[in-house]
Each structure stands twice: as structure tokens, then as C-alpha cells.
Amino acid sequence: MTLKKEDFPFSVQFDFERGEFSPKEKTATRRISDLGMIFHDKVAVELLIHQGDPLVYEIFYYGFKTSLSDMALGTTRIQPGKTGDEYYMTKGHFHEALDQPEIYFCIKGEGYLLMETLDGEFQAVKWKPGTITHIPPMWAHRVVNTSSSPLVFVASYHLAAGHSYEPIEEKGFLKRVIERNGKPQLVQNNQRF
Amino acid sequence: MTLKKEDFPFSVQFDFERGEFSPKEKTATRRISDLGMIFHDKVAVELLIHQGDPLVYEIFYYGFKTSLSDMALGTTRIQPGKTGDEYYMTKGHFHEALDQPEIYFCIKGEGYLLMETLDGEFQAVKWKPGTITHIPPMWAHRVVNTSSSPLVFVASYHLAAGHSYEPIEEKGFLKRVIERNGKPQLVQNNQRF
């Protein structure tokens, strides 16, 4: 087989302090105005948008598409903060391809990885630096930052996985992570019941 | 689809200081006596074996085989040290399945990732903490620790990749990493020419 440019090894340098790597192929930035639908307190959403529309999270990624394979690397950095009483979090997604898993590696910060299936199975995994979670196919996944500093995780997956936001965007996950008496607590998501 | 036990999420906790995670499914331990064939100085190999057969590296891994997928996670911890003038390193391998890539993430230590194809392409990537390398299909890979402390990296791949040691075990990679005047240097591997 004649090797093309994309069939050669490629390296990026991850900065553990900043929680990003370079070079990166793409960056996606999510502010409150991009995420209004995921937080339950719509008044708090409007207020935050008028107060400067703060950054909630960024995704940096690089796809390694070769002649024979399609691995990809992502890093997500979630800022600390809350919308009303609900901690900052990612939109969350299913994979379009139903046979595609993913590995998440928490580098910094603390929070929860929420996962659920279309059949109503739900899991919340408490995350701290060093927690590595295998997300099997068919499980939607969302990360919540409950710490007072950025939460950073590295993801390894395949470009073939794709992203499907609809089932989650509309009504959210089965549980929400909110602050009660200064501590994170998992509560039932009333939009689902 | 009815979920089986293996179709649920699973987490391990990685210890950044020690360079291992738990729980782990398997551990592989490699001492000098397991690796004699990979070092060029056979007298130094015999001497080290008689001096207690030191540990060179360990691999900790967990395979996430589900009904639909087969991702796997590995951590390798290479001790600092040399056999004669040649730095401690992994055996190195090709993947049996020729369409299987891998992602390596250097957590601690410094050294080199050596990669080559059966057609004679060769690359040596200088590694330090935070270097993440995508190893495309068809490239054999070996890691060399040139630092004075353990080198630790995390690997993400598929169980379907398999391991093929033969082409490398016999004659090694195109270059070796040896110490010259107190510094690591890449030199031609005479067994290959």
C-alpha cells in the first residue's frame, strides 16, 4: 500500500495546566446563548445572556482520518459556574452510529458524567481527576462541572460515531445536577416526567 | 436491544503519580530476561539477569468488550534504566489487524516513540508529558524511556487490533536509542543493515 500524507503518524501536545492541545483541527465554543434549552431556569438563562453571555465550554479536536481508519481525539474544557442553581454542563449527545463507544479521561476538575439509554437506563458517575470511563454504544453522555475551577477531559472515539443531539436537547437527561445547600445534588428532571 | 452486563458504562481510576489504574483486568510484567532479544548488548543482558533480573516495564489493561464494540484501555509504565548503553524500552509490535490505529498519551517521563512500516518508513517522535500521538494502521510502535524516572503512557485501541511481535522481535526497529556522552542519541540498528 502506498502511504498518503494522512497515513503517517501525527502528534499533538496537550497542556495539562490549560487543558487544551495544539495543533488542533477545530475548536467549538459554547456560550449560554448556545445552550439556553439545556438549563431548567429560563429566567437565569436570559439574565446571564444580558450579563455578557458567558462561556460555558470549549471543545478542541483533531480527527485522524487515514486510508484505513478514523480515530479522533477531543478535549473539552467546562468552565465553573451555574445557571441559576444548575451547574454548567455539556449539551450531551448520542452517537449517530449505534455501535460506537467512546473513552473519556477526566484530567482536571470534579463533577459528574451522566449517561442514559433510549430505553431509560440511567447512570451518574462521580468524576475526579484520573477517572476514565468507557461509554458503551447506545448511551448518551453529558459532563457536569461541579467544581470551582475548569473541568477538563480528553475523549477518544471514531469519526464514524457522529453526534445526535435531538433526543437529549428537547427534554434533557433523566436527572439534573443542581446546587442545594452549597453541594451538588442529583434531582429528577421534571421535563421528563 | 436488551443490555447485558458488559453493555453498561464502566470506570477505572487512574493514579497520575503512580501511573496505573484500578480496577484492571490484567497486568503484564516484562523483566530483562523477557526482553533479552531486543537489546543489542547481549553481555549486558546476561549481567543484568544475574544481578537480579530487573523490571523493565509493566502493562495494565482493561478491555471493554460489549455486544457491539471492543475498545480497550492500557497503561504502560517503563522504568528508567539502560542495558549497556541502550535505554529501557517496550518490545514494540505491529497490529495483527492491518486497519487498526491506536492513540498513545504520554503522562510522565521523557523519551521516544519509534514507529515504522514493513516498507521501511521510520519515524521517531520525541515524547514528553502531554504528547499525544496517533499511530496509524500498519505502523509498528515502540516506546523508549530516556528519563531518570518512570515513563508512563495511556493507550486507547480496539481488542480487534491484536498484537504481532515477530517482524520486530527478530531484528528490531531501524534505529536504536542509546546514551552517548550522557545524552540520548538515535543510531542505526546494525542488525537491520
mmCIF file of C-alpha atoms in Angstrom:
data_model
loop_
_atom_site.group_PDB
_atom_site.id
_atom_site.type_symbol
_atom_site.label_atom_id
_atom_site.label_comp_id
_atom_site.label_asym_id
_atom_site.label_seq_id
_atom_site.Cartn_x
_atom_site.Cartn_y
_atom_site.Cartn_z
ATOM 1 C CA MET A 1 0.000 0.000 0.000
ATOM 2 C CA THR A 2 1.338 3.434 -0.897
ATOM 3 C CA LEU A 3 1.092 5.712 2.115
ATOM 4 C CA LYS A 4 -0.620 9.039 1.708
ATOM 5 C CA LYS A 5 0.098 12.069 3.863
ATOM 6 C CA GLU A 6 -2.720 11.118 6.265
ATOM 7 C CA ASP A 7 -1.291 7.632 6.778
ATOM 8 C CA PHE A 8 1.726 8.949 8.680
ATOM 9 C CA PRO A 9 1.848 9.334 12.471
ATOM 10 C CA PHE A 10 0.691 12.642 13.896
ATOM 11 C CA SER A 11 1.244 14.155 17.342
ATOM 12 C CA VAL A 12 -0.282 16.976 19.329
ATOM 13 C CA GLN A 13 0.939 18.463 22.588
ATOM 14 C CA PHE A 14 -1.533 18.541 25.459
ATOM 15 C CA ASP A 15 -1.104 21.249 28.115
ATOM 16 C CA PHE A 16 -2.210 19.761 31.457
ATOM 17 C CA GLU A 17 -2.479 23.188 33.075
ATOM 18 C CA ARG A 18 -4.578 24.855 30.398
ATOM 19 C CA GLY A 19 -6.486 21.768 29.339
ATOM 20 C CA GLU A 20 -6.013 22.097 25.604
ATOM 21 C CA PHE A 21 -3.754 20.684 22.915
ATOM 22 C CA SER A 22 -2.076 22.059 19.827
ATOM 23 C CA PRO A 23 -2.166 21.897 16.949
ATOM 24 C CA LYS A 24 -5.916 21.388 16.819
ATOM 25 C CA GLU A 25 -8.089 20.952 13.772
ATOM 26 C CA LYS A 26 -11.192 22.683 15.083
ATOM 27 C CA THR A 27 -12.483 24.472 18.144
ATOM 28 C CA ALA A 28 -16.141 24.669 19.134
ATOM 29 C CA THR A 29 -17.215 27.292 21.673
ATOM 30 C CA ARG A 30 -20.473 27.106 23.625
ATOM 31 C CA ARG A 31 -21.883 30.147 25.433
ATOM 32 C CA ILE A 32 -25.060 30.382 27.490
ATOM 33 C CA SER A 33 -26.938 31.621 24.408
ATOM 34 C CA ASP A 34 -25.973 28.402 22.569
ATOM 35 C CA LEU A 35 -27.240 26.277 25.465
ATOM 36 C CA GLY A 36 -30.392 28.016 26.706
ATOM 37 C CA MET A 37 -32.526 24.944 26.082
ATOM 38 C CA ILE A 38 -30.487 22.632 28.340
ATOM 39 C CA PHE A 39 -30.861 24.582 31.628
ATOM 40 C CA HIS A 40 -34.151 24.409 33.519
ATOM 41 C CA ASP A 41 -34.175 28.019 34.797
ATOM 42 C CA LYS A 42 -35.030 30.067 31.691
ATOM 43 C CA VAL A 43 -35.052 33.372 33.660
ATOM 44 C CA ALA A 44 -31.478 32.711 34.793
ATOM 45 C CA VAL A 45 -30.546 31.925 31.161
ATOM 46 C CA GLU A 46 -31.910 35.310 29.956
ATOM 47 C CA LEU A 47 -30.202 37.144 32.803
ATOM 48 C CA LEU A 48 -26.818 35.547 32.018
ATOM 49 C CA ILE A 49 -27.185 36.371 28.324
ATOM 50 C CA HIS A 50 -27.808 40.017 29.187
ATOM 51 C CA GLN A 51 -24.891 39.997 31.624
ATOM 52 C CA GLY A 52 -22.419 39.198 28.844
ATOM 53 C CA ASP A 53 -23.337 35.703 27.680
ATOM 54 C CA PRO A 54 -20.542 33.832 29.468
ATOM 55 C CA LEU A 55 -18.531 30.985 28.005
ATOM 56 C CA VAL A 56 -19.669 27.579 29.282
ATOM 57 C CA TYR A 57 -17.352 25.174 27.463
ATOM 58 C CA GLU A 58 -14.978 24.662 24.549
ATOM 59 C CA ILE A 59 -14.149 21.542 22.565
ATOM 60 C CA PHE A 60 -10.804 21.198 20.796
ATOM 61 C CA TYR A 61 -10.439 18.303 18.438
ATOM 62 C CA TYR A 62 -8.411 16.532 15.837
ATOM 63 C CA GLY A 63 -9.642 13.784 13.533
ATOM 64 C CA PHE A 64 -7.125 11.208 12.381
ATOM 65 C CA LYS A 65 -8.685 10.023 9.155
ATOM 66 C CA THR A 66 -6.343 7.651 7.340
ATOM 67 C CA SER A 67 -6.837 5.427 4.294
ATOM 68 C CA LEU A 68 -7.990 2.658 6.625
ATOM 69 C CA SER A 69 -9.189 4.181 9.899
ATOM 70 C CA ASP A 70 -10.829 7.205 11.528
ATOM 71 C CA MET A 71 -9.862 7.712 15.175
ATOM 72 C CA ALA A 72 -10.392 11.110 16.721
ATOM 73 C CA LEU A 73 -9.202 12.989 19.771
ATOM 74 C CA GLY A 74 -11.118 15.662 21.642
ATOM 75 C CA THR A 75 -10.579 17.774 24.712
ATOM 76 C CA THR A 76 -13.419 19.560 26.448
ATOM 77 C CA ARG A 77 -12.896 22.348 28.987
ATOM 78 C CA ILE A 78 -16.003 23.244 31.008
ATOM 79 C CA GLN A 79 -15.868 26.495 32.965
ATOM 80 C CA PRO A 80 -17.010 26.583 36.600
ATOM 81 C CA GLY A 81 -20.372 28.236 37.108
ATOM 82 C CA LYS A 82 -24.120 27.815 37.379
ATOM 83 C CA THR A 83 -27.231 28.906 35.528
ATOM 84 C CA GLY A 84 -29.489 29.598 38.486
ATOM 85 C CA ASP A 85 -28.897 26.537 40.676
ATOM 86 C CA GLU A 86 -27.825 24.231 37.828
ATOM 87 C CA TYR A 87 -24.145 23.587 37.214
ATOM 88 C CA TYR A 88 -22.521 24.279 33.838
ATOM 89 C CA MET A 89 -22.539 21.216 31.626
ATOM 90 C CA THR A 90 -22.178 20.000 28.049
ATOM 91 C CA LYS A 91 -25.174 19.566 25.746
ATOM 92 C CA GLY A 92 -24.630 15.830 25.723
ATOM 93 C CA HIS A 93 -25.210 13.558 22.771
ATOM 94 C CA PHE A 94 -25.889 10.081 21.491
ATOM 95 C CA HIS A 95 -23.734 8.672 18.712
ATOM 96 C CA GLU A 96 -25.457 8.505 15.354
ATOM 97 C CA ALA A 97 -23.792 5.170 14.653
ATOM 98 C CA LEU A 98 -25.298 2.837 17.221
ATOM 99 C CA ASP A 99 -22.264 0.556 17.502
ATOM 100 C CA GLN A 100 -19.813 3.301 18.544
ATOM 101 C CA PRO A 101 -18.335 3.570 22.050
ATOM 102 C CA GLU A 102 -16.095 6.312 23.457
ATOM 103 C CA ILE A 103 -13.478 6.653 26.192
ATOM 104 C CA TYR A 104 -13.483 9.768 28.430
ATOM 105 C CA PHE A 105 -10.492 10.615 30.641
ATOM 106 C CA CYS A 106 -11.009 13.270 33.353
ATOM 107 C CA ILE A 107 -7.831 15.334 33.691
ATOM 108 C CA LYS A 108 -8.884 18.213 35.940
ATOM 109 C CA GLY A 109 -11.876 19.281 37.989
ATOM 110 C CA GLU A 110 -14.734 17.374 39.595
ATOM 111 C CA GLY A 111 -18.267 16.661 38.543
ATOM 112 C CA TYR A 112 -20.478 14.023 37.032
ATOM 113 C CA LEU A 113 -20.672 12.080 33.822
ATOM 114 C CA LEU A 114 -24.371 11.475 33.152
ATOM 115 C CA MET A 115 -25.282 8.634 30.794
ATOM 116 C CA GLU A 116 -28.552 7.149 29.673
ATOM 117 C CA THR A 117 -30.113 4.951 27.013
ATOM 118 C CA LEU A 118 -33.262 5.470 24.973
ATOM 119 C CA ASP A 119 -34.779 2.622 26.999
ATOM 120 C CA GLY A 120 -34.464 4.663 30.193
ATOM 121 C CA GLU A 121 -31.352 3.218 31.814
ATOM 122 C CA PHE A 122 -29.502 5.990 33.659
ATOM 123 C CA GLN A 123 -26.099 6.258 35.330
ATOM 124 C CA ALA A 124 -24.287 9.142 37.004
ATOM 125 C CA VAL A 125 -20.580 8.600 37.573
ATOM 126 C CA LYS A 126 -18.807 10.844 40.047
ATOM 127 C CA TRP A 127 -15.762 12.224 38.332
ATOM 128 C CA LYS A 128 -12.439 13.464 39.641
ATOM 129 C CA PRO A 129 -9.009 13.790 38.034
ATOM 130 C CA GLY A 130 -7.946 10.380 36.751
ATOM 131 C CA THR A 131 -11.412 8.864 36.318
ATOM 132 C CA ILE A 132 -11.517 7.081 32.951
ATOM 133 C CA THR A 133 -14.939 5.930 31.753
ATOM 134 C CA HIS A 134 -15.814 3.627 28.887
ATOM 135 C CA ILE A 135 -19.121 4.804 27.413
ATOM 136 C CA PRO A 136 -20.646 1.837 25.586
ATOM 137 C CA PRO A 137 -22.610 2.206 22.349
ATOM 138 C CA MET A 138 -26.236 3.410 22.786
ATOM 139 C CA TRP A 139 -25.535 5.540 25.892
ATOM 140 C CA ALA A 140 -25.961 9.327 25.633
ATOM 141 C CA HIS A 141 -23.316 11.215 27.617
ATOM 142 C CA ARG A 142 -23.127 14.634 29.282
ATOM 143 C CA VAL A 143 -20.481 16.059 31.623
ATOM 144 C CA VAL A 144 -21.307 18.427 34.506
ATOM 145 C CA ASN A 145 -18.677 20.567 36.251
ATOM 146 C CA THR A 146 -19.457 20.920 39.979
ATOM 147 C CA SER A 147 -16.036 22.283 40.957
ATOM 148 C CA SER A 148 -14.886 25.869 41.317
ATOM 149 C CA SER A 149 -12.276 25.520 38.558
ATOM 150 C CA PRO A 150 -12.432 24.275 34.951
ATOM 151 C CA LEU A 151 -13.198 20.599 34.384
ATOM 152 C CA VAL A 152 -11.088 19.130 31.572
ATOM 153 C CA PHE A 153 -11.440 15.745 29.915
ATOM 154 C CA VAL A 154 -9.885 14.011 26.925
ATOM 155 C CA ALA A 155 -12.008 11.860 24.627
ATOM 156 C CA SER A 156 -11.030 9.113 22.208
ATOM 157 C CA TYR A 157 -13.582 7.939 19.634
ATOM 158 C CA HIS A 158 -14.164 7.392 15.925
ATOM 159 C CA LEU A 159 -15.293 9.989 13.389
ATOM 160 C CA ALA A 160 -17.815 7.379 12.212
ATOM 161 C CA ALA A 161 -19.602 7.734 15.565
ATOM 162 C CA GLY A 162 -21.224 11.037 14.623
ATOM 163 C CA HIS A 163 -23.309 13.100 17.044
ATOM 164 C CA SER A 164 -27.038 13.033 17.630
ATOM 165 C CA TYR A 165 -28.363 15.795 19.911
ATOM 166 C CA GLU A 166 -32.120 15.721 19.337
ATOM 167 C CA PRO A 167 -33.343 13.144 21.860
ATOM 168 C CA ILE A 168 -31.434 14.955 24.625
ATOM 169 C CA GLU A 169 -31.754 18.569 23.511
ATOM 170 C CA GLU A 170 -35.514 18.534 23.791
ATOM 171 C CA LYS A 171 -36.054 17.172 27.270
ATOM 172 C CA GLY A 172 -32.633 16.648 28.847
ATOM 173 C CA PHE A 173 -31.297 13.691 30.818
ATOM 174 C CA LEU A 174 -33.353 11.882 33.469
ATOM 175 C CA LYS A 175 -31.539 13.753 36.228
ATOM 176 C CA ARG A 176 -30.130 17.247 36.670
ATOM 177 C CA VAL A 177 -27.214 18.290 38.848
ATOM 178 C CA ILE A 178 -28.108 21.305 40.958
ATOM 179 C CA GLU A 179 -26.654 23.064 43.991
ATOM 180 C CA ARG A 180 -28.533 22.530 47.273
ATOM 181 C CA ASN A 181 -27.080 23.944 50.496
ATOM 182 C CA GLY A 182 -23.779 24.578 48.743
ATOM 183 C CA LYS A 183 -23.420 20.985 47.489
ATOM 184 C CA PRO A 184 -24.163 19.247 44.207
ATOM 185 C CA GLN A 185 -27.226 17.040 44.260
ATOM 186 C CA LEU A 186 -28.854 14.860 41.612
ATOM 187 C CA VAL A 187 -32.552 15.621 41.211
ATOM 188 C CA GLN A 188 -35.269 14.273 38.939
ATOM 189 C CA ASN A 189 -35.634 16.242 35.702
ATOM 190 C CA ASN A 190 -39.303 17.282 35.747
ATOM 191 C CA GLN A 191 -39.321 17.823 31.983
ATOM 192 C CA ARG A 192 -39.037 14.056 31.623
ATOM 193 C CA PHE A 193 -41.921 13.090 33.896
ATOM 194 C CA MET B 1 -31.795 -4.359 22.430
ATOM 195 C CA THR B 2 -31.596 -5.930 25.881
ATOM 196 C CA LEU B 3 -28.475 -4.725 27.623
ATOM 197 C CA LYS B 4 -26.107 -7.297 29.054
ATOM 198 C CA LYS B 5 -23.783 -6.611 31.962
ATOM 199 C CA GLU B 6 -20.963 -5.681 29.552
ATOM 200 C CA ASP B 7 -23.149 -3.087 27.810
ATOM 201 C CA PHE B 8 -23.170 -0.790 30.848
ATOM 202 C CA PRO B 9 -20.650 2.005 31.420
ATOM 203 C CA PHE B 10 -17.507 1.124 33.312
ATOM 204 C CA SER B 11 -14.938 3.373 35.009
ATOM 205 C CA VAL B 12 -11.424 2.961 36.319
ATOM 206 C CA GLN B 13 -9.411 5.394 38.421
ATOM 207 C CA PHE B 14 -6.024 6.412 37.052
ATOM 208 C CA ASP B 15 -3.348 7.470 39.540
ATOM 209 C CA PHE B 16 -1.228 10.169 37.853
ATOM 210 C CA GLU B 17 1.567 9.802 40.404
ATOM 211 C CA ARG B 18 1.937 6.030 40.224
ATOM 212 C CA GLY B 19 0.987 5.678 36.570
ATOM 213 C CA GLU B 20 -1.535 2.871 36.939
ATOM 214 C CA PHE B 21 -5.285 2.468 37.155
ATOM 215 C CA SER B 22 -7.651 0.279 39.112
ATOM 216 C CA PRO B 23 -9.501 -1.919 38.771
ATOM 217 C CA LYS B 24 -7.513 -3.520 35.982
ATOM 218 C CA GLU B 25 -8.296 -6.682 34.112
ATOM 219 C CA LYS B 26 -4.761 -7.884 33.543
ATOM 220 C CA THR B 27 -1.174 -6.917 34.251
ATOM 221 C CA ALA B 28 1.795 -7.935 32.127
ATOM 222 C CA THR B 29 5.285 -7.637 33.593
ATOM 223 C CA ARG B 30 8.436 -7.569 31.496
ATOM 224 C CA ARG B 31 11.871 -8.170 33.013
ATOM 225 C CA ILE B 32 15.246 -8.161 31.289
ATOM 226 C CA SER B 33 15.022 -11.947 30.892
ATOM 227 C CA ASP B 34 11.765 -11.496 28.928
ATOM 228 C CA LEU B 35 13.378 -8.927 26.649
ATOM 229 C CA GLY B 36 16.916 -10.198 26.034
ATOM 230 C CA MET B 37 16.417 -10.328 22.282
ATOM 231 C CA ILE B 38 15.535 -6.636 21.921
ATOM 232 C CA PHE B 39 18.759 -5.140 23.349
ATOM 233 C CA HIS B 40 21.907 -5.119 21.232
ATOM 234 C CA ASP B 41 24.419 -5.724 24.061
ATOM 235 C CA LYS B 42 23.915 -9.406 24.932
ATOM 236 C CA VAL B 43 26.694 -9.347 27.552
ATOM 237 C CA ALA B 44 24.905 -6.520 29.389
ATOM 238 C CA VAL B 45 21.686 -8.550 29.197
ATOM 239 C CA GLU B 46 23.331 -11.580 30.862
ATOM 240 C CA LEU B 47 24.929 -9.402 33.514
ATOM 241 C CA LEU B 48 21.608 -7.743 34.413
ATOM 242 C CA ILE B 49 19.864 -11.110 34.606
ATOM 243 C CA HIS B 50 22.498 -12.323 37.061
ATOM 244 C CA GLN B 51 22.218 -9.074 39.026
ATOM 245 C CA GLY B 52 18.561 -9.732 39.838
ATOM 246 C CA ASP B 53 16.772 -9.535 36.504
ATOM 247 C CA PRO B 54 15.328 -6.026 36.930
ATOM 248 C CA LEU B 55 11.830 -4.984 35.940
ATOM 249 C CA VAL B 56 11.772 -3.045 32.668
ATOM 250 C CA TYR B 57 8.069 -2.323 32.200
ATOM 251 C CA GLU B 58 4.519 -3.234 33.150
ATOM 252 C CA ILE B 59 1.297 -3.015 31.175
ATOM 253 C CA PHE B 60 -2.053 -2.663 32.943
ATOM 254 C CA TYR B 61 -5.121 -3.056 30.831
ATOM 255 C CA TYR B 62 -8.850 -3.329 30.621
ATOM 256 C CA GLY B 63 -10.820 -4.459 27.602
ATOM 257 C CA PHE B 64 -14.310 -3.057 27.155
ATOM 258 C CA LYS B 65 -15.956 -5.756 25.078
ATOM 259 C CA THR B 66 -19.656 -5.031 24.650
ATOM 260 C CA SER B 67 -22.322 -6.632 22.461
ATOM 261 C CA LEU B 68 -21.411 -4.165 19.716
ATOM 262 C CA SER B 69 -17.884 -2.860 20.308
ATOM 263 C CA ASP B 70 -14.440 -3.673 21.673
ATOM 264 C CA MET B 71 -12.492 -0.640 22.870
ATOM 265 C CA ALA B 72 -9.596 -1.187 25.236
ATOM 266 C CA LEU B 73 -7.502 0.896 27.598
ATOM 267 C CA GLY B 74 -3.897 0.278 28.523
ATOM 268 C CA THR B 75 -1.285 1.969 30.652
ATOM 269 C CA THR B 76 2.389 1.196 30.321
ATOM 270 C CA ARG B 77 4.971 2.167 32.919
ATOM 271 C CA ILE B 78 8.585 1.885 31.760
ATOM 272 C CA GLN B 79 11.267 2.042 34.429
ATOM 273 C CA PRO B 80 14.313 4.275 33.963
ATOM 274 C CA GLY B 81 17.481 2.381 33.146
ATOM 275 C CA LYS B 82 19.772 1.028 30.440
ATOM 276 C CA THR B 83 21.014 -2.322 29.200
ATOM 277 C CA GLY B 84 24.597 -1.394 28.443
ATOM 278 C CA ASP B 85 24.209 1.908 26.593
ATOM 279 C CA GLU B 86 20.665 1.225 25.359
ATOM 280 C CA TYR B 87 17.701 2.756 27.166
ATOM 281 C CA TYR B 88 14.898 0.594 28.544
ATOM 282 C CA MET B 89 12.048 0.217 26.060
ATOM 283 C CA THR B 90 8.996 -1.834 25.164
ATOM 284 C CA LYS B 91 9.181 -4.821 22.804
ATOM 285 C CA GLY B 92 7.093 -2.947 20.275
ATOM 286 C CA HIS B 93 4.517 -4.503 17.998
ATOM 287 C CA PHE B 94 2.503 -4.288 14.820
ATOM 288 C CA HIS B 95 -1.243 -4.804 14.979
ATOM 289 C CA GLU B 96 -2.397 -8.130 13.562
ATOM 290 C CA ALA B 97 -5.427 -6.425 12.021
ATOM 291 C CA LEU B 98 -3.946 -4.136 9.409
ATOM 292 C CA ASP B 99 -6.690 -1.494 9.601
ATOM 293 C CA GLN B 100 -6.262 -0.766 13.326
ATOM 294 C CA PRO B 101 -4.818 2.505 14.657
ATOM 295 C CA GLU B 102 -4.026 3.443 18.268
ATOM 296 C CA ILE B 103 -3.735 6.619 20.334
ATOM 297 C CA TYR B 104 -0.875 6.967 22.849
ATOM 298 C CA PHE B 105 -0.903 9.696 25.522
ATOM 299 C CA CYS B 106 2.372 10.374 27.369
ATOM 300 C CA ILE B 107 1.590 11.224 31.010
ATOM 301 C CA LYS B 108 5.021 11.186 32.666
ATOM 302 C CA GLY B 109 8.657 10.919 31.689
ATOM 303 C CA GLU B 110 10.547 11.666 28.500
ATOM 304 C CA GLY B 111 11.713 9.519 25.642
ATOM 305 C CA TYR B 112 10.888 8.482 22.123
ATOM 306 C CA LEU B 113 8.067 6.775 20.329
ATOM 307 C CA LEU B 114 9.641 4.796 17.471
ATOM 308 C CA MET B 115 7.380 3.808 14.591
ATOM 309 C CA GLU B 116 7.999 2.062 11.294
ATOM 310 C CA THR B 117 6.239 0.252 8.488
ATOM 311 C CA LEU B 118 7.111 -3.019 6.768
ATOM 312 C CA ASP B 119 8.011 -0.897 3.709
ATOM 313 C CA GLY B 120 10.785 0.806 5.660
ATOM 314 C CA GLU B 121 9.228 4.143 6.620
ATOM 315 C CA PHE B 122 10.552 5.201 10.026
ATOM 316 C CA GLN B 123 9.655 7.960 12.482
ATOM 317 C CA ALA B 124 10.951 8.811 15.937
ATOM 318 C CA VAL B 125 8.771 11.221 17.922
ATOM 319 C CA LYS B 126 10.310 12.971 20.898
ATOM 320 C CA TRP B 127 7.982 12.446 23.827
ATOM 321 C CA LYS B 128 7.354 14.475 26.950
ATOM 322 C CA PRO B 129 4.366 14.689 29.290
ATOM 323 C CA GLY B 130 1.307 15.686 27.280
ATOM 324 C CA THR B 131 2.456 14.401 23.892
ATOM 325 C CA ILE B 132 -0.449 12.535 22.267
ATOM 326 C CA THR B 133 0.362 10.524 19.143
ATOM 327 C CA HIS B 134 -1.985 8.900 16.654
ATOM 328 C CA ILE B 135 -0.344 5.742 15.385
ATOM 329 C CA PRO B 136 -1.958 4.910 12.045
ATOM 330 C CA PRO B 137 -2.636 1.344 10.906
ATOM 331 C CA MET B 138 0.424 -0.520 9.549
ATOM 332 C CA TRP B 139 2.966 1.258 11.792
ATOM 333 C CA ALA B 140 4.829 -0.792 14.418
ATOM 334 C CA HIS B 141 5.343 1.149 17.652
ATOM 335 C CA ARG B 142 7.875 1.020 20.493
ATOM 336 C CA VAL B 143 8.399 3.432 23.395
ATOM 337 C CA VAL B 144 11.843 4.225 24.855
ATOM 338 C CA ASN B 145 12.328 5.850 28.269
ATOM 339 C CA THR B 146 15.334 8.199 28.241
ATOM 340 C CA SER B 147 14.483 9.955 31.517
ATOM 341 C CA SER B 148 15.683 9.200 35.037
ATOM 342 C CA SER B 149 12.146 8.445 36.274
ATOM 343 C CA PRO B 150 9.389 6.139 35.030
ATOM 344 C CA LEU B 151 7.784 6.947 31.683
ATOM 345 C CA VAL B 152 4.018 6.408 31.735
ATOM 346 C CA PHE B 153 1.612 6.441 28.822
ATOM 347 C CA VAL B 154 -2.065 5.623 28.327
ATOM 348 C CA ALA B 155 -3.219 3.804 25.188
ATOM 349 C CA SER B 156 -6.628 3.606 23.575
ATOM 350 C CA TYR B 157 -7.253 0.956 20.898
ATOM 351 C CA HIS B 158 -9.509 -1.930 19.936
ATOM 352 C CA LEU B 159 -9.205 -5.540 21.071
ATOM 353 C CA ALA B 160 -9.628 -6.492 17.409
ATOM 354 C CA ALA B 161 -6.226 -4.888 16.709
ATOM 355 C CA GLY B 162 -4.286 -7.801 18.191
ATOM 356 C CA HIS B 163 -0.514 -7.819 18.562
ATOM 357 C CA SER B 164 2.127 -9.066 16.176
ATOM 358 C CA TYR B 165 5.674 -9.150 17.562
ATOM 359 C CA GLU B 166 7.570 -11.309 15.098
ATOM 360 C CA PRO B 167 8.737 -8.813 12.474
ATOM 361 C CA ILE B 168 10.166 -6.578 15.222
ATOM 362 C CA GLU B 169 11.330 -9.165 17.746
ATOM 363 C CA GLU B 170 13.809 -10.677 15.338
ATOM 364 C CA LYS B 171 15.730 -7.647 14.141
ATOM 365 C CA GLY B 172 14.350 -4.626 15.981
ATOM 366 C CA PHE B 173 13.441 -1.192 14.666
ATOM 367 C CA LEU B 174 15.540 0.676 12.104
ATOM 368 C CA LYS B 175 17.049 2.841 14.834
ATOM 369 C CA ARG B 176 18.079 2.308 18.435
ATOM 370 C CA VAL B 177 18.171 4.890 21.213
ATOM 371 C CA ILE B 178 21.460 4.782 23.080
ATOM 372 C CA GLU B 179 23.314 7.016 25.514
ATOM 373 C CA ARG B 180 26.308 8.915 24.074
ATOM 374 C CA ASN B 181 28.107 11.450 26.265
ATOM 375 C CA GLY B 182 25.255 11.364 28.763
ATOM 376 C CA LYS B 183 22.597 12.143 26.175
ATOM 377 C CA PRO B 184 20.137 10.022 24.192
ATOM 378 C CA GLN B 185 21.026 9.575 20.547
ATOM 379 C CA LEU B 186 19.337 7.740 17.685
ATOM 380 C CA VAL B 187 21.725 5.403 15.898
ATOM 381 C CA GLN B 188 21.327 2.965 13.039
ATOM 382 C CA ASN B 189 20.392 -0.563 14.130
ATOM 383 C CA ASN B 190 23.166 -2.692 12.601
ATOM 384 C CA GLN B 191 21.034 -5.831 12.804
ATOM 385 C CA ARG B 192 18.882 -4.313 10.066
ATOM 386 C CA PHE B 193 21.662 -3.468 7.603
#
